[in-house]
Coordinates of C-alpha atoms in Angstrom, one line a residue:
M1 CA -20.6 -18.9 -24.4
S2 CA -20.6 -18.7 -20.6
D3 CA -18.9 -15.8 -18.7
S4 CA -16.7 -18.2 -16.8
P5 CA -15.4 -20.7 -19.4
M6 CA -13.6 -23.8 -18.4
P7 CA -10.2 -24.7 -19.7
T8 CA -10.5 -26.5 -23.1
H9 CA -7.0 -27.9 -23.5
L10 CA -3.5 -27.6 -22.3
S11 CA -1.0 -25.8 -24.5
P12 CA 1.6 -27.3 -24.4
Q13 CA 1.3 -30.0 -21.8
P14 CA 4.8 -29.9 -20.3
S15 CA 4.4 -26.2 -19.3
G16 CA 1.3 -26.6 -17.3
A17 CA -0.3 -23.8 -19.3
R18 CA -4.0 -23.6 -19.5
T19 CA -5.9 -22.2 -22.5
M20 CA -9.4 -20.7 -22.4
T21 CA -11.1 -19.8 -25.7
V22 CA -13.9 -17.2 -25.5
D23 CA -15.3 -14.3 -27.5
G24 CA -14.3 -10.7 -26.8
K25 CA -14.2 -10.0 -23.1
R26 CA -13.2 -7.5 -20.5
I27 CA -10.3 -8.1 -18.1
L28 CA -10.3 -6.3 -14.8
C29 CA -6.8 -5.5 -13.6
I30 CA -6.6 -4.7 -9.9
A31 CA -4.1 -4.7 -7.1
D32 CA -3.8 -5.2 -3.3
A33 CA -7.2 -6.6 -2.3
R34 CA -5.5 -7.3 1.1
G35 CA -7.8 -10.2 2.0
N36 CA -11.0 -8.3 1.1
L37 CA -11.8 -10.9 -1.6
S38 CA -15.5 -10.2 -1.8
Q39 CA -14.5 -6.9 -3.2
L40 CA -13.3 -8.8 -6.3
N41 CA -16.8 -9.9 -7.3
A42 CA -18.2 -6.4 -6.6
L43 CA -15.6 -4.7 -8.8
A44 CA -16.0 -7.2 -11.6
R45 CA -19.7 -6.4 -11.7
D46 CA -19.1 -2.7 -11.7
A47 CA -16.6 -3.0 -14.5
D48 CA -18.6 -5.6 -16.5
A49 CA -15.6 -7.9 -16.5
Q50 CA -15.3 -11.6 -17.2
F51 CA -11.7 -12.1 -16.0
I52 CA -9.6 -10.6 -13.3
I53 CA -5.8 -10.1 -13.2
H54 CA -4.6 -9.3 -9.7
T55 CA -1.1 -8.1 -9.0
G56 CA -0.4 -9.3 -5.5
D57 CA -1.1 -8.7 -1.8
F58 CA -4.1 -10.9 -2.4
G59 CA -4.5 -12.0 1.2
F60 CA -3.0 -15.5 1.3
Y61 CA -3.6 -16.0 5.0
D62 CA -5.6 -18.6 6.9
G63 CA -6.3 -19.2 10.6
S64 CA -2.8 -20.6 11.2
S65 CA -1.0 -17.7 9.6
L66 CA -1.4 -15.2 12.5
S67 CA 1.3 -16.8 14.7
R68 CA 3.7 -16.7 11.7
I69 CA 3.3 -13.0 11.0
S70 CA 5.9 -10.7 12.4
D71 CA 4.9 -7.8 14.7
R72 CA 5.9 -5.2 12.1
T73 CA 4.0 -6.9 9.2
L74 CA 1.0 -7.4 11.4
K75 CA 0.9 -3.7 12.2
H76 CA 1.2 -2.9 8.5
L77 CA -1.7 -5.2 7.7
V78 CA -3.9 -3.7 10.4
Q79 CA -3.2 -0.1 9.2
Y80 CA -4.1 -0.7 5.6
S81 CA -6.7 -3.5 5.6
T82 CA -10.1 -2.5 4.3
L83 CA -11.6 -5.4 6.3
I84 CA -11.1 -3.6 9.6
P85 CA -13.6 -0.9 10.5
P86 CA -12.0 2.6 11.0
H87 CA -12.9 2.8 14.7
V88 CA -11.4 -0.7 15.4
R89 CA -8.3 0.2 13.4
T90 CA -7.8 3.4 15.4
R91 CA -7.9 1.4 18.6
L92 CA -5.6 -1.3 17.3
N93 CA -3.0 1.1 16.0
S94 CA -2.5 2.4 19.5
S95 CA -2.6 -1.1 21.1
P96 CA 0.3 -3.5 21.9
V97 CA 0.9 -6.3 19.5
E98 CA -0.4 -8.9 21.9
Q99 CA -3.7 -7.1 22.1
I100 CA -3.8 -6.8 18.3
R101 CA -3.3 -10.6 17.9
S102 CA -5.9 -11.3 20.5
T103 CA -8.5 -9.0 18.9
I104 CA -8.0 -10.5 15.4
E105 CA -8.1 -14.1 16.8
Q106 CA -11.2 -13.6 18.9
S107 CA -13.2 -11.2 16.6
P108 CA -16.4 -12.7 15.2
Q109 CA -15.8 -10.5 12.1
T110 CA -13.0 -11.4 9.6
L111 CA -10.2 -9.0 10.2
L112 CA -7.2 -10.7 8.6
S113 CA -8.3 -12.2 5.3
E114 CA -11.4 -13.8 3.8
F115 CA -9.3 -16.5 2.1
P116 CA -10.5 -19.3 4.5
A117 CA -14.1 -18.6 3.6
Y118 CA -13.3 -19.1 -0.1
L119 CA -11.1 -22.1 0.7
S120 CA -14.0 -23.8 2.5
G121 CA -16.5 -23.0 -0.3
E122 CA -18.5 -20.7 1.9
Q123 CA -17.9 -17.9 -0.5
K124 CA -17.1 -18.1 -4.2
L125 CA -15.3 -16.2 -6.9
D126 CA -17.8 -15.4 -9.7
I127 CA -15.2 -15.2 -12.5
P128 CA -11.7 -16.5 -13.1
V129 CA -9.0 -14.7 -11.1
Y130 CA -5.3 -14.8 -12.1
T131 CA -3.0 -13.5 -9.4
V132 CA 0.6 -13.4 -8.3
W133 CA 1.5 -13.3 -4.6
G134 CA 2.5 -9.9 -3.2
A135 CA 4.9 -8.7 -0.5
C136 CA 2.5 -9.5 2.3
E137 CA 1.4 -13.1 2.1
D138 CA 2.1 -16.3 4.1
V139 CA 4.6 -18.5 2.3
A140 CA 3.2 -21.6 3.9
I141 CA -0.2 -20.9 2.3
I142 CA 1.4 -20.2 -1.1
E143 CA 3.2 -23.6 -1.0
R144 CA 0.0 -25.5 -0.1
F145 CA -1.8 -23.8 -2.9
R146 CA 1.0 -24.6 -5.4
S147 CA 1.0 -28.2 -4.3
G148 CA -2.7 -28.6 -4.8
E149 CA -3.5 -29.1 -1.1
Y150 CA -5.4 -25.8 -1.2
K151 CA -7.8 -25.2 -4.1
I152 CA -10.3 -22.5 -4.8
H153 CA -12.6 -22.5 -7.8
N154 CA -11.8 -19.8 -10.3
L155 CA -8.5 -18.9 -8.6
F156 CA -5.3 -19.4 -10.6
L157 CA -1.9 -18.7 -9.3
L158 CA 0.5 -17.0 -11.8
D159 CA 4.0 -18.2 -10.8
E160 CA 7.3 -19.0 -12.4
A161 CA 6.4 -22.6 -13.3
T162 CA 3.0 -22.0 -14.9
S163 CA 1.6 -19.7 -17.6
H164 CA -2.0 -19.3 -18.7
L165 CA -3.2 -18.7 -22.3
L166 CA -6.5 -16.8 -22.8
D167 CA -7.9 -16.9 -26.4
I168 CA -10.1 -13.8 -26.3
G169 CA -11.6 -11.7 -29.1
G170 CA -9.1 -12.8 -31.7
V171 CA -6.1 -12.3 -29.4
S172 CA -4.1 -15.0 -27.7
L173 CA -3.0 -13.5 -24.4
R174 CA -0.2 -15.4 -22.6
L175 CA 0.0 -14.6 -18.9
F176 CA 3.2 -14.8 -16.9
G177 CA 3.6 -13.9 -13.3
L178 CA 6.3 -13.1 -10.8
G179 CA 5.3 -12.5 -7.2
G180 CA 6.9 -10.9 -4.1
A181 CA 8.9 -7.9 -3.4
V182 CA 12.2 -7.3 -5.2
V183 CA 14.9 -7.0 -2.5
Q184 CA 18.4 -7.1 -3.8
H185 CA 20.0 -8.7 -0.7
K186 CA 17.3 -11.4 -0.6
L187 CA 17.6 -12.6 -4.2
F188 CA 19.5 -15.7 -3.0
D189 CA 17.7 -16.2 0.3
N190 CA 14.7 -18.6 0.5
G191 CA 13.8 -17.7 4.0
E192 CA 11.2 -20.3 5.2
G193 CA 10.3 -21.2 1.6
T194 CA 11.2 -24.2 -0.4
D195 CA 12.1 -24.7 -4.0
T196 CA 12.2 -21.4 -5.9
I197 CA 9.8 -19.3 -3.8
A198 CA 10.9 -17.5 -0.7
G199 CA 9.2 -15.8 2.3
G200 CA 8.9 -15.8 6.0
L201 CA 7.2 -13.9 8.9
G202 CA 4.1 -13.1 6.7
T203 CA 6.1 -11.6 3.8
M204 CA 7.3 -12.8 0.4
W205 CA 10.1 -11.8 -1.9
T206 CA 11.5 -12.6 -5.3
T207 CA 14.5 -14.9 -5.8
A208 CA 17.0 -15.3 -8.6
L209 CA 16.0 -19.0 -9.0
Q210 CA 12.4 -17.9 -9.4
I211 CA 13.4 -15.5 -12.2
G212 CA 15.4 -18.2 -13.8
E213 CA 12.5 -20.7 -13.9
L214 CA 10.2 -18.1 -15.3
V215 CA 12.6 -17.5 -18.2
E216 CA 12.7 -21.3 -18.8
T217 CA 8.9 -21.5 -18.8
A218 CA 8.6 -18.6 -21.2
Q219 CA 11.1 -20.1 -23.6
R220 CA 9.2 -23.5 -23.6
V221 CA 5.9 -22.0 -24.6
Y222 CA 7.0 -19.3 -26.9
A223 CA 4.8 -18.7 -30.0
C224 CA 5.1 -15.6 -32.2
S225 CA 1.3 -15.4 -32.6
E226 CA 0.8 -14.7 -28.9
T227 CA 0.6 -11.4 -27.0
R228 CA 2.5 -11.6 -23.8
I229 CA 1.6 -10.0 -20.5
L230 CA 4.0 -10.0 -17.5
V231 CA 2.2 -9.6 -14.2
T232 CA 4.4 -8.6 -11.2
H233 CA 3.8 -7.2 -7.8
A234 CA 6.7 -4.8 -7.9
S235 CA 6.8 -2.1 -10.6
P236 CA 9.2 -2.5 -13.6
G237 CA 9.3 1.3 -13.6
R238 CA 11.1 1.2 -10.2
E239 CA 12.9 -2.1 -10.4
G240 CA 15.3 -2.3 -13.4
L241 CA 15.6 -6.1 -12.9
L242 CA 11.9 -6.5 -13.8
A243 CA 12.3 -4.2 -16.8
Q244 CA 15.2 -6.5 -18.0
L245 CA 13.0 -9.5 -17.4
A246 CA 10.2 -8.0 -19.5
L247 CA 12.7 -7.7 -22.4
V248 CA 13.8 -11.3 -22.1
L249 CA 10.2 -12.5 -22.0
R250 CA 9.4 -10.4 -25.0
A251 CA 6.4 -8.9 -23.1
D252 CA 4.0 -6.6 -24.9
F253 CA 2.4 -5.4 -21.6
T254 CA 3.5 -5.3 -18.0
I255 CA 0.9 -5.0 -15.2
S256 CA 2.1 -4.3 -11.7
A257 CA 1.4 -2.6 -8.4
G258 CA 3.4 -1.8 -5.3
L259 CA 3.5 2.0 -5.6
H260 CA 0.1 2.7 -4.0
F261 CA -0.7 5.7 -6.1
R262 CA -4.3 7.0 -6.2
Y263 CA -4.3 7.1 -10.0
G264 CA -3.3 4.3 -12.3
I265 CA -0.2 4.8 -14.4
S266 CA 0.0 4.0 -18.1
Y267 CA 3.4 4.6 -19.8
N268 CA 6.1 3.2 -22.1
E269 CA 9.8 3.9 -21.9
F270 CA 9.8 5.7 -25.3
A271 CA 7.4 8.2 -23.9
C272 CA 9.3 8.8 -20.7
Q273 CA 12.9 8.7 -21.8
P274 CA 14.6 11.1 -24.2
D275 CA 16.2 8.2 -26.0
Q276 CA 17.1 4.5 -25.6
E277 CA 20.4 5.4 -24.0
H278 CA 18.8 6.8 -20.9
Y279 CA 16.7 3.7 -20.6
R280 CA 19.8 1.6 -20.9
E281 CA 21.6 3.6 -18.2
R282 CA 18.7 2.9 -15.8
L283 CA 19.0 -0.8 -16.4
I284 CA 22.8 -0.6 -16.0
Q285 CA 22.3 0.8 -12.5
S286 CA 20.1 -2.2 -11.6
Q287 CA 22.7 -4.6 -13.1
Q288 CA 25.5 -3.0 -11.1
G289 CA 23.5 -3.5 -7.9
F290 CA 23.0 -7.2 -8.7
L291 CA 26.7 -7.5 -9.7
Q292 CA 27.9 -6.2 -6.3
L293 CA 25.8 -8.8 -4.6
W294 CA 26.9 -11.6 -6.9
D295 CA 30.6 -10.8 -6.4
A296 CA 30.1 -11.1 -2.6
I297 CA 28.2 -14.5 -2.6
K298 CA 29.2 -16.1 -5.9
E299 CA 31.5 -18.8 -4.5
Q300 CA 29.1 -19.7 -1.7
V301 CA 26.2 -20.0 -4.1
E302 CA 28.0 -22.0 -6.8
N303 CA 29.1 -24.5 -4.1
Y304 CA 25.5 -24.8 -2.8
V305 CA 23.3 -25.1 -5.9
D306 CA 22.6 -28.4 -7.7
E307 CA 22.7 -29.0 -11.4
R308 CA 19.0 -28.0 -11.9
Q309 CA 19.5 -24.8 -9.9
T310 CA 22.6 -24.0 -11.8
V311 CA 20.6 -23.9 -15.0
L312 CA 18.1 -21.6 -13.4
L313 CA 20.8 -19.4 -12.0
Q314 CA 22.3 -19.0 -15.5
N315 CA 18.9 -17.9 -16.8
A316 CA 18.7 -15.3 -14.1
L317 CA 22.2 -14.0 -15.0
M318 CA 21.1 -13.8 -18.6
V319 CA 18.3 -11.5 -17.5
V320 CA 20.7 -9.3 -15.6
N321 CA 23.0 -9.3 -18.6
R322 CA 20.2 -8.2 -20.9
L323 CA 20.7 -4.5 -21.8
P324 CA 19.4 -2.6 -24.8
P325 CA 22.2 -1.8 -27.2
S326 CA 24.1 1.4 -26.6
L327 CA 24.1 4.1 -29.2
Q328 CA 27.9 3.7 -29.2
Q329 CA 27.5 -0.1 -29.4
D330 CA 29.9 -0.6 -26.5
S331 CA 30.0 -3.7 -24.4
A332 CA 29.9 -2.1 -21.0
G333 CA 28.0 -3.7 -18.2
Q334 CA 28.3 -7.3 -19.3
L335 CA 28.4 -9.9 -16.6
E336 CA 31.4 -12.0 -17.2
L337 CA 30.0 -14.8 -15.2
S338 CA 27.0 -15.3 -17.5
S339 CA 27.4 -18.1 -20.0
S340 CA 24.1 -17.2 -21.7
S341 CA 23.7 -14.4 -24.2
S342 CA 20.6 -12.9 -25.6
S343 CA 19.3 -14.3 -28.8
S344 CA 17.5 -11.1 -29.6
G345 CA 19.1 -8.5 -31.7
P346 CA 19.1 -4.7 -31.4
D347 CA 16.0 -4.4 -33.6
R348 CA 13.9 -6.4 -31.2
D349 CA 15.0 -4.3 -28.2
E350 CA 14.3 -1.1 -30.2
Q351 CA 10.8 -2.4 -30.9
A352 CA 10.2 -3.3 -27.2
F353 CA 11.5 0.2 -26.2
K354 CA 8.9 1.9 -28.4
N355 CA 5.9 -0.5 -28.1
M356 CA 5.9 -2.3 -24.7
W357 CA 3.3 -0.7 -22.5
N358 CA 3.3 -0.7 -18.7
F359 CA 0.4 -0.4 -16.4
N360 CA 0.9 0.3 -12.7
L361 CA -2.3 0.0 -10.7
P362 CA -3.7 1.7 -7.6
D363 CA -5.0 -0.4 -4.8
A364 CA -8.3 -2.2 -5.4
A365 CA -10.0 0.3 -3.1
F366 CA -9.0 3.2 -5.2
G367 CA -9.2 2.2 -8.9
W368 CA -8.5 -0.2 -11.7
V369 CA -7.6 -0.8 -15.3
V370 CA -9.9 -2.7 -17.7
L371 CA -8.4 -4.4 -20.8
D372 CA -11.2 -4.7 -23.4
V373 CA -10.2 -7.4 -25.9
N374 CA -12.3 -7.6 -29.0
H375 CA -11.8 -7.9 -32.8
G376 CA -8.1 -8.4 -32.4
R377 CA -7.6 -5.2 -30.4
V378 CA -6.6 -4.7 -26.8
S379 CA -8.0 -1.4 -25.6
A380 CA -7.6 0.0 -22.0
E381 CA -9.8 1.9 -19.6
T382 CA -8.2 3.5 -16.6
R383 CA -10.4 4.5 -13.7
S384 CA -9.5 5.9 -10.2
Q385 CA -11.2 7.7 -7.4
G386 CA -8.3 10.1 -7.1
F387 CA -7.9 12.8 -4.5
N388 CA -10.2 15.2 -2.6
F389 CA -9.3 18.8 -3.6
S390 CA -12.2 20.5 -1.9
Y391 CA -9.9 22.0 0.7
R392 CA -8.6 24.5 -1.8
R393 CA -12.0 26.0 -2.4
S394 CA -12.7 26.0 1.3
S395 CA -9.4 27.7 2.0
A396 CA -10.1 30.3 -0.7
H397 CA -13.6 31.0 0.8
M398 CA -12.2 31.4 4.3
T399 CA -9.6 33.8 3.0
I400 CA -12.2 36.1 1.3
A401 CA -14.6 35.9 4.2
S402 CA -12.1 37.1 6.8
P403 CA -11.5 40.9 6.6
L404 CA -8.5 40.7 8.9
F405 CA -6.9 37.9 7.0
N406 CA -3.2 38.7 6.2
L407 CA -1.8 36.7 3.3
G408 CA 1.7 37.1 4.7
S409 CA 0.9 35.9 8.2
T410 CA -0.1 32.3 7.5
S411 CA 2.0 29.4 6.5
P412 CA 0.6 26.5 4.3
G413 CA -0.9 23.5 5.9
P414 CA 0.9 20.2 5.9
T415 CA 1.1 18.7 2.5
E416 CA 0.0 15.0 2.1
K417 CA 2.4 12.8 0.2
P418 CA 0.2 11.3 -2.5
N419 CA 2.3 8.2 -2.8
Q420 CA 2.2 7.2 0.8
Y421 CA -0.5 5.9 3.1
R422 CA -1.6 7.6 6.3
Q423 CA -3.5 6.2 9.1
S424 CA -6.6 8.1 8.1
E425 CA -6.7 7.1 4.5
W426 CA -9.1 4.2 5.0
E427 CA -11.2 6.1 7.4
D428 CA -14.2 8.3 7.0
P429 CA -13.5 12.0 6.6
P430 CA -12.9 13.5 10.1
T431 CA -15.6 15.6 11.7
A432 CA -15.1 18.7 13.7
A433 CA -15.3 16.8 16.9
S434 CA -12.8 14.2 16.0
Q435 CA -10.0 16.2 14.4
T436 CA -6.6 16.5 16.1
D437 CA -4.7 19.6 16.9
D438 CA -2.5 19.0 13.9
E439 CA -5.5 18.7 11.6
W440 CA -7.9 21.3 12.9
K441 CA -8.5 23.9 10.1
G442 CA -12.2 24.8 10.3
E443 CA -15.3 23.2 9.0
I444 CA -15.6 22.0 5.4
K445 CA -19.1 21.7 4.1
E446 CA -18.6 20.2 0.7
D447 CA -17.5 16.7 -0.1
G448 CA -15.4 17.5 -3.1
N449 CA -14.2 14.0 -4.0
V450 CA -12.6 13.7 -7.4
G451 CA -13.3 10.5 -9.3
Y452 CA -16.0 7.8 -9.7
T453 CA -18.2 6.2 -7.2
S454 CA -17.6 2.5 -7.8
G455 CA -14.1 2.4 -6.4
G456 CA -12.6 3.2 -2.9
Y457 CA -12.7 6.2 -0.7
G458 CA -9.6 8.2 -1.7
S459 CA -7.8 10.7 0.4
N460 CA -10.0 13.3 2.0
Y461 CA -8.2 16.7 1.8
S462 CA -11.2 18.6 3.2
H463 CA -9.5 19.0 6.5
K464 CA -6.2 20.2 5.0
N465 CA -6.8 23.9 5.0
T466 CA -4.1 26.5 5.7
K467 CA -2.6 26.7 9.2
R468 CA -4.5 28.9 11.6
S469 CA -3.2 32.5 12.0
S470 CA -3.9 34.7 15.0
V471 CA -7.2 35.8 13.5
P472 CA -10.1 34.3 15.5
D473 CA -12.5 34.5 12.6
L474 CA -10.6 31.7 10.8
V475 CA -12.3 29.2 13.3
P476 CA -16.1 29.5 13.5
K477 CA -17.1 30.4 17.0
Q478 CA -19.7 27.7 17.3
Q479 CA -16.9 25.2 16.9
R480 CA -14.8 26.4 19.8
S481 CA -15.2 25.1 23.3
L482 CA -14.6 27.3 26.4
Y483 CA -14.1 24.4 28.7
V484 CA -11.1 22.4 27.5
A485 CA -8.5 20.6 29.6
Y486 CA -5.1 19.4 28.5
V487 CA -4.5 15.8 29.8
G488 CA -0.8 14.8 29.5
G489 CA 1.5 12.2 30.9
L490 CA -0.2 9.4 28.9
S491 CA 3.0 7.4 28.3
N492 CA 0.9 4.2 28.5
T493 CA -0.7 4.2 25.0
T494 CA -3.4 1.7 26.0
V495 CA -5.5 4.5 27.4
T496 CA -8.5 4.9 25.2
E497 CA -11.1 7.6 24.5
S498 CA -13.7 5.6 26.3
E499 CA -11.6 5.3 29.4
I500 CA -10.9 9.1 29.4
R501 CA -14.7 9.7 29.2
T502 CA -15.3 7.3 32.1
L503 CA -12.5 9.0 34.1
F504 CA -14.0 12.5 33.9
G505 CA -17.7 11.5 33.6
R506 CA -19.5 10.5 30.4
D507 CA -22.3 13.0 31.0
T508 CA -19.9 15.9 31.2
V509 CA -17.4 15.1 28.4
T510 CA -18.4 16.3 25.0
A511 CA -15.3 15.4 23.0
V512 CA -11.9 13.7 23.4
K513 CA -9.2 14.5 20.9
F514 CA -5.9 12.5 20.6
P515 CA -3.3 14.3 18.4
V516 CA -1.5 12.0 16.0
D517 CA 2.2 12.1 15.5
Q518 CA 2.7 12.7 11.8
T519 CA 5.9 10.7 11.7
T520 CA 4.8 7.5 13.5
Q521 CA 1.1 7.9 12.9
L522 CA 0.6 6.9 16.5
P523 CA -1.3 8.9 19.2
K524 CA 0.8 11.4 21.1
A525 CA 1.2 11.2 24.8
H526 CA -1.6 13.7 25.6
C527 CA -5.2 14.5 24.6
Y528 CA -7.6 17.4 24.9
V529 CA -11.0 16.9 26.6
D530 CA -14.0 19.2 26.0
F531 CA -16.4 19.6 28.9
A532 CA -20.0 20.7 28.8
H533 CA -19.7 23.4 31.5
S534 CA -17.2 25.1 33.8
V535 CA -17.9 23.0 36.9
A536 CA -16.9 19.8 35.0
L537 CA -13.7 21.5 33.8
E538 CA -12.8 22.6 37.4
N539 CA -13.4 19.1 38.7
A540 CA -11.1 17.8 36.0
L541 CA -8.3 20.3 36.8
A542 CA -8.5 19.2 40.4
M543 CA -7.4 15.7 39.3
N544 CA -4.0 16.9 38.2
G545 CA -1.3 14.5 39.5
K546 CA -3.8 11.6 39.8
L547 CA -2.4 8.1 39.0
F548 CA -4.5 6.5 36.3
K549 CA -3.5 3.1 34.7
D550 CA 0.1 3.7 35.7
N551 CA 0.1 7.2 34.3
R552 CA 0.7 10.2 36.4
L553 CA -1.7 12.6 34.8
V554 CA -0.9 16.2 34.0
I555 CA -4.1 18.2 33.7
N556 CA -4.3 21.9 33.2
R557 CA -5.8 24.5 30.8
P558 CA -4.3 24.6 27.3
T559 CA -2.4 27.8 26.5
S560 CA -4.1 28.2 23.1
Q561 CA -5.4 31.8 22.8
F562 CA -8.7 30.4 21.4
G563 CA -9.2 28.4 24.6
D564 CA -10.5 25.5 22.5
G565 CA -7.8 23.0 23.1
R566 CA -7.2 22.5 19.4
G567 CA -3.8 24.2 19.3
R568 CA -1.0 25.2 21.6
G569 CA 1.1 27.0 19.0
R570 CA 2.2 30.6 18.9
G571 CA 2.2 31.2 15.1
R572 CA 5.3 29.2 14.4
G573 CA 4.0 27.2 11.4
R574 CA 4.2 23.4 11.4
N575 CA 6.4 23.3 14.5
S576 CA 3.8 25.0 16.7
Y577 CA 2.0 21.7 17.5
R578 CA 4.1 19.2 19.5
A579 CA 3.6 16.4 21.9
S580 CA 3.7 17.2 25.5
P581 CA 7.2 16.8 27.1
R582 CA 7.7 13.7 29.2
M583 CA 9.6 13.4 32.4
S584 CA 11.4 10.2 33.3
D585 CA 8.9 9.5 36.1
N586 CA 5.9 10.9 34.2
R587 CA 5.5 13.6 36.7
M588 CA 5.3 17.3 35.9
S589 CA 3.8 20.2 37.9
D590 CA 1.4 22.7 36.4
S591 CA 3.9 25.5 36.4
S592 CA 6.7 23.5 34.8
H593 CA 4.3 22.2 32.1
R594 CA 3.1 25.7 31.3
N595 CA 6.7 27.0 31.2
R596 CA 7.8 24.2 28.8
E597 CA 4.7 24.7 26.8
S598 CA 5.3 28.4 26.3
D599 CA 8.7 27.7 24.8
M600 CA 7.2 25.7 21.9

């Protein structure tokens, strides 16, 4: 039997469901390819998989999408795309949106999405891929794909109107999908979309009508012999509405993304909740949020929807009304507006509470889950690259090596939030010459990555040592520079490292460091320039007050006691590194700058 079987029959015909009958196979479950579609084939080979389930942010953009993407969404795509080289991303992150659009449009390299190459047949998917749409997609592309105008071999869209049945290894797997972000106030807003899907400005979200149609599709194809998988972009662990939907669909598994952890999560509610009552309380909170919205717009919606949409809306209300039975068997939380009631009794909800399993995936660059289906069993393998913890050993080594080190005199370095992206996450580990003043902690000589080699890069913690104390030995002498200038007044963020090097002379500049604001992840309004010798430094200092690209430069010696330009703090922990103050006219004398700096 081939690794990429073709559909053998429709089951049943009215639902649009496709059935594939094959021997035991491995299903690769991944998330957030973000347009890097060639990564799908590579990961499938690494995992020895014959099918892929993808949970959204697939990269449904083509050449016409760029003009429809909002500025905010475009910046998000640039910051987290694995298609954009790190040095290009660094430049784009500090560029105006118009320049970002121009760069993406004119670049000979694909920077937004590889989707057009697969659409034209220039590139191909090696195995069947089943995907929902994510939060960052173009609704116009989704609609063309759903209508059949756009087709890609081996790519199947999991939506509310279609299910797919895979007959694998003695198990009939029924796939359902719900794409988009779950945003309460947009559940009745279609945006620029038509029919049941909604989106606009390069983003997608879930609607109540979409949920209602998915319930109808699931009811139409129900068979007790099937194992049901609900694929969503948002996590049922975070969105109670999706957990309620899983109950209504009688799902055995949910597979989702949207949290961007570095490790995959595998859990069921029975393992996480002390009892079913706590699970019920969480769903009641979700229900109440929906109810508040419904009370505000009920009259407007009921006057607007047609007969078909009324049925779908009642299905959605049934989902919101679906709560596991209370231990006290009360009737709290029921939506009086719902005319539908659950046909499932308490026993079925109890079974779902104990047996339904949930997988939340890391992004494709960082890990995956493989479902191995064979001999009637569905086993799971979870793999992830994880975090880089080598900084702990390095910090410990530096503590022992320094005889003057005082445990009470240092404060811990900044702690990375493991569930959030940073600008540097997709970039190579920073070197000594490229680290910012907020990040400079000394040289790390060991890689220390935790995880496997076939996934993504993972966070590099090797530069996250403890904050520098006043002991010079904490920073190796060979890494310090005696000839450093502070260059401030860079309110125009289009100034690049290359332009700074050209300004002062490329032959004399050895390094340029732009500190990054930890809140905005954008370059601060100053930089530090290392020079090869004292003459070059004096020449640079003589340029103080020079007008450069509409910036009145403030150039002087940094006040760091190390004289290396990598820190201006005076032992005040995390607040000792700050952006240079700006005047309204971008002018500041040497003395005023030093006075303000000494107050930090």
